[in-house]
Short mmCIF file of N, CA, C and O in Angstrom, two decimals:
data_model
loop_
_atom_site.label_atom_id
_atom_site.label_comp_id
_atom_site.label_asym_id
_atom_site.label_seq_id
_atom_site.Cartn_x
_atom_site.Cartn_y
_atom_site.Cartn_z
N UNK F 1 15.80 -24.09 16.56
CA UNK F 1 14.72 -24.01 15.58
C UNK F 1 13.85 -22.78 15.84
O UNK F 1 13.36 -22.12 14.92
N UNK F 2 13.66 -22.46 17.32
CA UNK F 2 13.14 -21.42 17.54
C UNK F 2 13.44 -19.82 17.19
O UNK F 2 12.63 -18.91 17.35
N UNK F 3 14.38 -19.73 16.82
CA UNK F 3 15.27 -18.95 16.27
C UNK F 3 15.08 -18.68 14.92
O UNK F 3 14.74 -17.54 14.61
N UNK F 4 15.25 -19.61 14.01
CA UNK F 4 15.17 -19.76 12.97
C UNK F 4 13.61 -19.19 11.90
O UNK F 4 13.68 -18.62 10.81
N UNK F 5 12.26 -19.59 12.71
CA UNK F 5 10.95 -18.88 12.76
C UNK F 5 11.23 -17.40 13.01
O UNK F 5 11.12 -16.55 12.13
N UNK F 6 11.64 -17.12 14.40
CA UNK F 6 11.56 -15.82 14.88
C UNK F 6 12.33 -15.08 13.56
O UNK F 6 11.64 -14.21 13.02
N UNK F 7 13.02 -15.19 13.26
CA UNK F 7 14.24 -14.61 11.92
C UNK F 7 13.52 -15.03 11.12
O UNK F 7 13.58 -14.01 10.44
N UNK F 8 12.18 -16.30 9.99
CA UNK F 8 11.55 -15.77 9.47
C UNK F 8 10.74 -14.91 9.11
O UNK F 8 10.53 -14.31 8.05
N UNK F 9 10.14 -14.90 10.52
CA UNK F 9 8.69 -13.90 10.75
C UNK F 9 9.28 -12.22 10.52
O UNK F 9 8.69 -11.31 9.92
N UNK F 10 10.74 -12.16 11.28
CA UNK F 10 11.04 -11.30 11.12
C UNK F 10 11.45 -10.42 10.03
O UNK F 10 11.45 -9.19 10.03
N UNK F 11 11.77 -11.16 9.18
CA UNK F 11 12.45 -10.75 7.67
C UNK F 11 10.87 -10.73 6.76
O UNK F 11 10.77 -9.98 5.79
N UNK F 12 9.92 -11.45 7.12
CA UNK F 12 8.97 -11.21 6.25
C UNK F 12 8.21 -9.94 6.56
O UNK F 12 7.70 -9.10 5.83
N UNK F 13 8.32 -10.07 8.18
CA UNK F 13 7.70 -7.96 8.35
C UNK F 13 8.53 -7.22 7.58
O UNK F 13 8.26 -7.02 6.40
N UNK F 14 9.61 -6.72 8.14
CA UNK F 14 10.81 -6.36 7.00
C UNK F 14 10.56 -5.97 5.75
O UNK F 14 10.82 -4.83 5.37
N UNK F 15 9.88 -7.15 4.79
CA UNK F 15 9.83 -6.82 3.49
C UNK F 15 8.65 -6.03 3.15
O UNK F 15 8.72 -5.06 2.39
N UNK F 16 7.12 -6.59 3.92
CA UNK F 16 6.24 -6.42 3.81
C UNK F 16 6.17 -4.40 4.53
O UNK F 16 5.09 -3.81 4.58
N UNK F 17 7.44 -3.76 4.94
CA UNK F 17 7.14 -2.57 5.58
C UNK F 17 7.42 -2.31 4.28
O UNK F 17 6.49 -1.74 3.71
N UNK F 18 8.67 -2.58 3.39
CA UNK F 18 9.80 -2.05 2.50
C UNK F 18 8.67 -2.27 1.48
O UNK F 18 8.34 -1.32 0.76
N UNK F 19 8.00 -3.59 1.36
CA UNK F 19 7.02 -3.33 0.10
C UNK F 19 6.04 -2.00 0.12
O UNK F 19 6.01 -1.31 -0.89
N UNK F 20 5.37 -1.69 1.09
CA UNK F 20 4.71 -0.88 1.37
C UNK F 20 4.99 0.27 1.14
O UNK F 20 4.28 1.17 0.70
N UNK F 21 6.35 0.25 1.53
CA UNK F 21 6.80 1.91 1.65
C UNK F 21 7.05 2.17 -0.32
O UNK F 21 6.56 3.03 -1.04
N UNK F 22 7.83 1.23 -0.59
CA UNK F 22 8.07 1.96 -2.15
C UNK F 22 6.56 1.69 -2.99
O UNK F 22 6.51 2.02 -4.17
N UNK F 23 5.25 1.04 -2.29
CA UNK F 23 4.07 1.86 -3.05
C UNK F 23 3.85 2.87 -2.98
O UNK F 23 3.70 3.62 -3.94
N UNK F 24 3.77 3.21 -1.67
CA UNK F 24 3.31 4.83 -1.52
C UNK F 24 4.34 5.65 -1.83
O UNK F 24 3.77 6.69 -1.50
N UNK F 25 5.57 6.06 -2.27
CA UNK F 25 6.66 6.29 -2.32
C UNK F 25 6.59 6.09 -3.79
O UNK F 25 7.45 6.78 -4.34
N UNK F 26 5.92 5.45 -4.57
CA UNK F 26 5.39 5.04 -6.01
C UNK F 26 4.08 6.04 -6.17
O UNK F 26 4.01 7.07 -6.83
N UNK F 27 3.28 5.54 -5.53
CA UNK F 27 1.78 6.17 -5.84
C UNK F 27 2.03 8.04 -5.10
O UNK F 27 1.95 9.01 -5.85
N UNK F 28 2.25 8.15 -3.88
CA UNK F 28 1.94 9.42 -4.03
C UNK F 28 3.76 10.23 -4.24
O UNK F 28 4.38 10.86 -3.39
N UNK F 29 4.07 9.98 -5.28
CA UNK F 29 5.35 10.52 -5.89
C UNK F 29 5.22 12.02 -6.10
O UNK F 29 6.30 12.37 -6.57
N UNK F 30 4.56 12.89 -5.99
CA UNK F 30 4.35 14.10 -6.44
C UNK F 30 3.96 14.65 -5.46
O UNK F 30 4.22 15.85 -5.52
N UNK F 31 3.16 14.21 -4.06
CA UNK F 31 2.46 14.55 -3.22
C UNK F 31 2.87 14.28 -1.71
O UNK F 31 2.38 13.39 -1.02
N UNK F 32 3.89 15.22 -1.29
CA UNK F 32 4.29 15.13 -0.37
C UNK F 32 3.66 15.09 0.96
O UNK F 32 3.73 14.17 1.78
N UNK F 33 3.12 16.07 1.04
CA UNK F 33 2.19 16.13 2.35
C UNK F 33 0.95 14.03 2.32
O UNK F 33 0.53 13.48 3.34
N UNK F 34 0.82 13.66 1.29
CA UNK F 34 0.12 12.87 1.51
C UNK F 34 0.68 11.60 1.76
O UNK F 34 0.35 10.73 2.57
N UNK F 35 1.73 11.65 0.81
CA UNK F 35 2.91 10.69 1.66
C UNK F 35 3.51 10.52 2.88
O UNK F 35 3.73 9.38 3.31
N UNK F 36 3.86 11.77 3.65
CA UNK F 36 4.18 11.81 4.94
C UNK F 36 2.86 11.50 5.94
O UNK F 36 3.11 11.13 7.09
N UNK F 37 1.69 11.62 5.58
CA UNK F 37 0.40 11.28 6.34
C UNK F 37 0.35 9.78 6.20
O UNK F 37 0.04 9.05 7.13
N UNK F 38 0.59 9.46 5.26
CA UNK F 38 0.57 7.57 4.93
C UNK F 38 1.47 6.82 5.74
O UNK F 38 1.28 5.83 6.45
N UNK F 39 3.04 7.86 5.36
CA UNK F 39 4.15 6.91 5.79
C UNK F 39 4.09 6.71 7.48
O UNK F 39 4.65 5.84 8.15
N UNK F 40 3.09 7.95 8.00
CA UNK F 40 2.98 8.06 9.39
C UNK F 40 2.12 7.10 10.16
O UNK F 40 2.32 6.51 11.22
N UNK F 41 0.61 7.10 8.92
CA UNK F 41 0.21 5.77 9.44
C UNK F 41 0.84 4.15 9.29
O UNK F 41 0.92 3.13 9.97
N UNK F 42 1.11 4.49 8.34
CA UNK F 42 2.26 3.02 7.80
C UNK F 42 3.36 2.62 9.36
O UNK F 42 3.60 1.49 9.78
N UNK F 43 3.80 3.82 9.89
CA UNK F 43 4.40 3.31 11.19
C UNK F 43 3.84 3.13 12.70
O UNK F 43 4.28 2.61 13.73
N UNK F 44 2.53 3.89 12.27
CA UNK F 44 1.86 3.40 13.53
C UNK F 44 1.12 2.07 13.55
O UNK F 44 0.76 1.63 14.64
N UNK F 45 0.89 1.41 12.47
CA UNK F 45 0.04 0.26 11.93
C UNK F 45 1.59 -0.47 12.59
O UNK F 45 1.58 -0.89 13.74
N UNK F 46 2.50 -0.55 11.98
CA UNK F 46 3.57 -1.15 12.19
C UNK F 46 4.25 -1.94 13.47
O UNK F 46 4.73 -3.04 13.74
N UNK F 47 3.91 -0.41 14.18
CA UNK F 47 4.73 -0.05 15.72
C UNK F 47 3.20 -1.18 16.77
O UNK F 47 3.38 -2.11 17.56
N UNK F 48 2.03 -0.61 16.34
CA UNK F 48 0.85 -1.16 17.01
C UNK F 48 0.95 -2.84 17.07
O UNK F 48 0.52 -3.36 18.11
N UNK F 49 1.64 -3.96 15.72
CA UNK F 49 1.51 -4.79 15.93
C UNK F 49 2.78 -5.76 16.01
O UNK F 49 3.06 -6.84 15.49
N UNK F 50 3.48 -4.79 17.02
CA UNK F 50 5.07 -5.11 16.86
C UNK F 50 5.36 -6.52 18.00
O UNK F 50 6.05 -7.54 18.08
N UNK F 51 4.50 -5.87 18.62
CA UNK F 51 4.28 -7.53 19.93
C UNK F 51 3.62 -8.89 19.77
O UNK F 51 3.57 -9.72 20.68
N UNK F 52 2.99 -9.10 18.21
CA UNK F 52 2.75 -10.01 17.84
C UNK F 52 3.52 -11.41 17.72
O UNK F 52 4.65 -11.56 17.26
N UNK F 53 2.95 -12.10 18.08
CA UNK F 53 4.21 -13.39 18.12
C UNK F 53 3.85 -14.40 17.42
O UNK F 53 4.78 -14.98 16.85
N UNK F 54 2.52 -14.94 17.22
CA UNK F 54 1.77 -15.98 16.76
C UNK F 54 2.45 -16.07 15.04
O UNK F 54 2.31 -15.10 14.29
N UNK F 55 2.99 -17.04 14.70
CA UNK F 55 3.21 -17.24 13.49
C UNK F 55 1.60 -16.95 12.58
O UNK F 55 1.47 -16.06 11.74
N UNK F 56 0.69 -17.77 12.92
CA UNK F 56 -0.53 -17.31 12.30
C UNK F 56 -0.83 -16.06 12.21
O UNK F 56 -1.19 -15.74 11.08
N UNK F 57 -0.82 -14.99 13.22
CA UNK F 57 -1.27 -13.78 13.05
C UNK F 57 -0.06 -12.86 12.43
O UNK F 57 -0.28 -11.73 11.99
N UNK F 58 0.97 -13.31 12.44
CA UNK F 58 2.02 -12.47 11.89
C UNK F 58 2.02 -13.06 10.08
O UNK F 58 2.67 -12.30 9.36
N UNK F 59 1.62 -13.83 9.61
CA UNK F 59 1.23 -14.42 8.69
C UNK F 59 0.12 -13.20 7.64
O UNK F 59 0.36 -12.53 6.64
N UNK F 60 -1.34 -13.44 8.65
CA UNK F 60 -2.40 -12.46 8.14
C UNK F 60 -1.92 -11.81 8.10
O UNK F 60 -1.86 -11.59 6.89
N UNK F 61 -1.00 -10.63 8.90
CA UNK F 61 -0.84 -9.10 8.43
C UNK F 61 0.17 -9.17 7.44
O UNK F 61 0.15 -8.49 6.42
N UNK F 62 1.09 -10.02 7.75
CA UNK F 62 1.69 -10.14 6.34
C UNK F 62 0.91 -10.02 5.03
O UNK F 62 1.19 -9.07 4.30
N UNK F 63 -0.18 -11.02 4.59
CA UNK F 63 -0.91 -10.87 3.85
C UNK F 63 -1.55 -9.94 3.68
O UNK F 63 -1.64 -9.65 2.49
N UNK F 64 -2.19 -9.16 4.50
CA UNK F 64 -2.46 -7.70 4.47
C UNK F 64 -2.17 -6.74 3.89
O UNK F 64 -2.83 -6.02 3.13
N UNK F 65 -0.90 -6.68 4.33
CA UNK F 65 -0.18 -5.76 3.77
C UNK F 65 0.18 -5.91 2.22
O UNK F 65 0.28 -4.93 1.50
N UNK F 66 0.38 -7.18 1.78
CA UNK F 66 0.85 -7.64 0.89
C UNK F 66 -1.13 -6.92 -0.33
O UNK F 66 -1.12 -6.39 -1.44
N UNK F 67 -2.11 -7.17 0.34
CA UNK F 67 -3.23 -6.72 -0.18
C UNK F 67 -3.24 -5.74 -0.18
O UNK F 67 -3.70 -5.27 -1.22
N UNK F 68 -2.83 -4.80 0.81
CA UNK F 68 -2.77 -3.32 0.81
C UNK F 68 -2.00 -2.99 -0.43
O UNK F 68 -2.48 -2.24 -1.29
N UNK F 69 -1.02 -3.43 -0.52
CA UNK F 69 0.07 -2.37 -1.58
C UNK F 69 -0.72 -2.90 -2.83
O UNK F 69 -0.98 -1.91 -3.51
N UNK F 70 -1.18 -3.93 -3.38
CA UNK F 70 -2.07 -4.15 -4.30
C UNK F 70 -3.51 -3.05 -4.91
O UNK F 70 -4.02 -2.45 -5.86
N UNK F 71 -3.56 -3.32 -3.82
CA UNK F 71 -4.84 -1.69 -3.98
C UNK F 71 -4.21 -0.26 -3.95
O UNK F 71 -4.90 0.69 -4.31
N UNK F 72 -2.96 -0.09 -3.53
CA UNK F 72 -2.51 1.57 -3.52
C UNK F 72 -2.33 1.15 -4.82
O UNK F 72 -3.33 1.52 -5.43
N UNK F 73 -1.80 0.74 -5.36
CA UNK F 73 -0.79 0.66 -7.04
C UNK F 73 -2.07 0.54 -7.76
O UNK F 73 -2.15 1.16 -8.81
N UNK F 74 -3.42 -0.39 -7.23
CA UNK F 74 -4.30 -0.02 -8.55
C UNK F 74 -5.67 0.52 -8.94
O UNK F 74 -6.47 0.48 -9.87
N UNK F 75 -5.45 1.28 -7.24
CA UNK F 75 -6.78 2.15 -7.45
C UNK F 75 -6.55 3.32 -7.00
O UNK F 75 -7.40 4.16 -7.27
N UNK F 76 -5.13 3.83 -6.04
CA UNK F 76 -5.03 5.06 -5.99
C UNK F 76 -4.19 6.04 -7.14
O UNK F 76 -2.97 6.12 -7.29
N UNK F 77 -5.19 6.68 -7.83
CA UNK F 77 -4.64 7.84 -8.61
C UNK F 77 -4.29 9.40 -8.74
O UNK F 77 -5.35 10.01 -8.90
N UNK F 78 -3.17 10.27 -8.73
CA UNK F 78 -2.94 11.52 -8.31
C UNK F 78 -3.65 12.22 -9.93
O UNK F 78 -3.51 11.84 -11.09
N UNK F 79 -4.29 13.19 -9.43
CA UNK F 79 -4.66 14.40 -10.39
C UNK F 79 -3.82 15.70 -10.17
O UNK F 79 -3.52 16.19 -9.08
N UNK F 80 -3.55 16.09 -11.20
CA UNK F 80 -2.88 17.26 -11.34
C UNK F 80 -4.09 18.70 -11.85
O UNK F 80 -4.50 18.75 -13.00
N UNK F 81 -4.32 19.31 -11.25
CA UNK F 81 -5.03 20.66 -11.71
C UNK F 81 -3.74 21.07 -12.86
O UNK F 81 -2.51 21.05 -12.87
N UNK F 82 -4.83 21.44 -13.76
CA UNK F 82 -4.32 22.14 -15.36
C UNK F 82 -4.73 23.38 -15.55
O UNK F 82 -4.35 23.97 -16.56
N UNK F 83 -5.66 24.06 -14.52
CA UNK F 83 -6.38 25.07 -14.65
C UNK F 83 -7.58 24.96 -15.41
O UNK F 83 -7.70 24.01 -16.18
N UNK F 84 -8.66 25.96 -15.27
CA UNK F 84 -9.95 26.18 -16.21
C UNK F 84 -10.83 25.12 -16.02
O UNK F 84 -11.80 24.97 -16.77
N UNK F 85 -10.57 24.28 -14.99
CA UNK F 85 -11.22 22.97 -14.08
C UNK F 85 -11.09 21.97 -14.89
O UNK F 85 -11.98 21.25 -15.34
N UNK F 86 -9.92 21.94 -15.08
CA UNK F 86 -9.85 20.37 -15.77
C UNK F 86 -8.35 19.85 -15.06
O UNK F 86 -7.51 20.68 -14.73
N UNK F 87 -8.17 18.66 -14.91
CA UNK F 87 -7.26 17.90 -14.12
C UNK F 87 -6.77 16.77 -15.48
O UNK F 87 -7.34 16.32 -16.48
N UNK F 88 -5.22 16.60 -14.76
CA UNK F 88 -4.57 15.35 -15.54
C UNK F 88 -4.18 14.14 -14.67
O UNK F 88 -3.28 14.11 -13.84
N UNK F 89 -5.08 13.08 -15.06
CA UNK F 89 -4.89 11.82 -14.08
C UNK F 89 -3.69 11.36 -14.69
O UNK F 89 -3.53 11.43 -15.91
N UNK F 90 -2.51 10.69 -13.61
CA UNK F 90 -1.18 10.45 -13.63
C UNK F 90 -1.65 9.16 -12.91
O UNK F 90 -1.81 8.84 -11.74
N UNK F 91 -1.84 8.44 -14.32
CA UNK F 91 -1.70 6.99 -15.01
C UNK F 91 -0.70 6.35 -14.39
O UNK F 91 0.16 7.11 -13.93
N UNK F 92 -0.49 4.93 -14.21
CA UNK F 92 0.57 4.27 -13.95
C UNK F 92 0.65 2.77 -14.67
O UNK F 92 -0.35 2.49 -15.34
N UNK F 93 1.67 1.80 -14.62
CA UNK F 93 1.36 1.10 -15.75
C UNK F 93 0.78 0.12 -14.44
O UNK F 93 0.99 -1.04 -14.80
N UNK F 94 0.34 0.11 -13.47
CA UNK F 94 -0.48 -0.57 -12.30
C UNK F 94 -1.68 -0.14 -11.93
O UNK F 94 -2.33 -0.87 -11.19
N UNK F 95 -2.35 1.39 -12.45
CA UNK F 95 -3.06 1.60 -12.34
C UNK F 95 -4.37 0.46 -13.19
O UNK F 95 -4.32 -0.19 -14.23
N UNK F 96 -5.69 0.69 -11.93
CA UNK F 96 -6.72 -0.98 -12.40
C UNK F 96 -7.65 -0.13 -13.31
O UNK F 96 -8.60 0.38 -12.72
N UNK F 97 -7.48 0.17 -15.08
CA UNK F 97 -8.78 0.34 -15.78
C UNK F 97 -9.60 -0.23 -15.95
O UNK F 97 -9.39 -1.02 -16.88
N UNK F 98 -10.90 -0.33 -15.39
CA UNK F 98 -12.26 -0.98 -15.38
C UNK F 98 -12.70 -0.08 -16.66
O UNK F 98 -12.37 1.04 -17.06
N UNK F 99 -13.60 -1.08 -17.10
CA UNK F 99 -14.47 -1.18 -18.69
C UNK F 99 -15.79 -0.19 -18.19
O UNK F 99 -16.50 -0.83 -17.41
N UNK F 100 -16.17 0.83 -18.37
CA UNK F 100 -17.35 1.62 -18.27
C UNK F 100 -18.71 0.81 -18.43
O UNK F 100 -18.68 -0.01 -19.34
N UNK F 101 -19.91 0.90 -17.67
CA UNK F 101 -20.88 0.02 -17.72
C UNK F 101 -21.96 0.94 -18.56
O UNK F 101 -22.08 2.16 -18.49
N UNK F 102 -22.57 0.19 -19.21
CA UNK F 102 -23.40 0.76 -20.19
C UNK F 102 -24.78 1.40 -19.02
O UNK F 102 -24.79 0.88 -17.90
N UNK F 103 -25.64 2.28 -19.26
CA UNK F 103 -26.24 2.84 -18.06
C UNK F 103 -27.23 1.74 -17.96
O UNK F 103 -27.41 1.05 -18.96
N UNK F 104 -28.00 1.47 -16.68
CA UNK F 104 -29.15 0.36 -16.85
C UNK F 104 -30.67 0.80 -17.67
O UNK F 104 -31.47 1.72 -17.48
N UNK F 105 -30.63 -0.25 -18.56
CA UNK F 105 -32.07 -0.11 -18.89
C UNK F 105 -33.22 0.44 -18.92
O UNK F 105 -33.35 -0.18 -19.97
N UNK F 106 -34.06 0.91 -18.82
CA UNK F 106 -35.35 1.70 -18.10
C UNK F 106 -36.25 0.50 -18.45
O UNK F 106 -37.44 0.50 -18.13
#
């Protein structure tokens, strides 16, 4: 039975690296240098909690991560310079549009 956990826990890190990786691999698609800075922390985050054993704590970072790729897909956005200072935001169909707030009152 003990076995059987260890080979869950294990396959759920697994997915949770692979989920990760094709966000950023999604989100910074154009932007190499910023991807290789991510994917670098992405393996030190990785490598740092590789001795974890606790089903509970291997659980949270699971979830973590699973929150992380949630927020790259819907709040990180790449701009493209167009020249003459104007930029083109590269939309995604995950990107999170919030409703503009009317200014406050006086």
């Amino acid at each position: 039975m003990r076995k059987r956990v260890f080979h869950d826990s294990t396959t759920q890190v697994i997915k949770s690296f692979r989920l990760l990786h094709r966000a950023c691999k999604d989100v910074f698609r154009n932007d190499g240098e910023m991807f290789d800075a991510v994917m670098k922390r992405l393996r030190e985050e990785f490598q740092k909690n590789k001795s974890v054993t606790s089903e509970e704590e291997i659980s949270k970072l699971v979830t973590q991560a699973h929150s992380t790729e949630k927020f790259l897909r819907q709040n990180i956005v790449q701009a493209v310079y167009k020249g003459d200072n104007t930029y083109k935001l590269m939309l995604t169909k995950d990107t999170y549009l919030r409703d503009n707030l009317p200014p406050p009152k006086k």
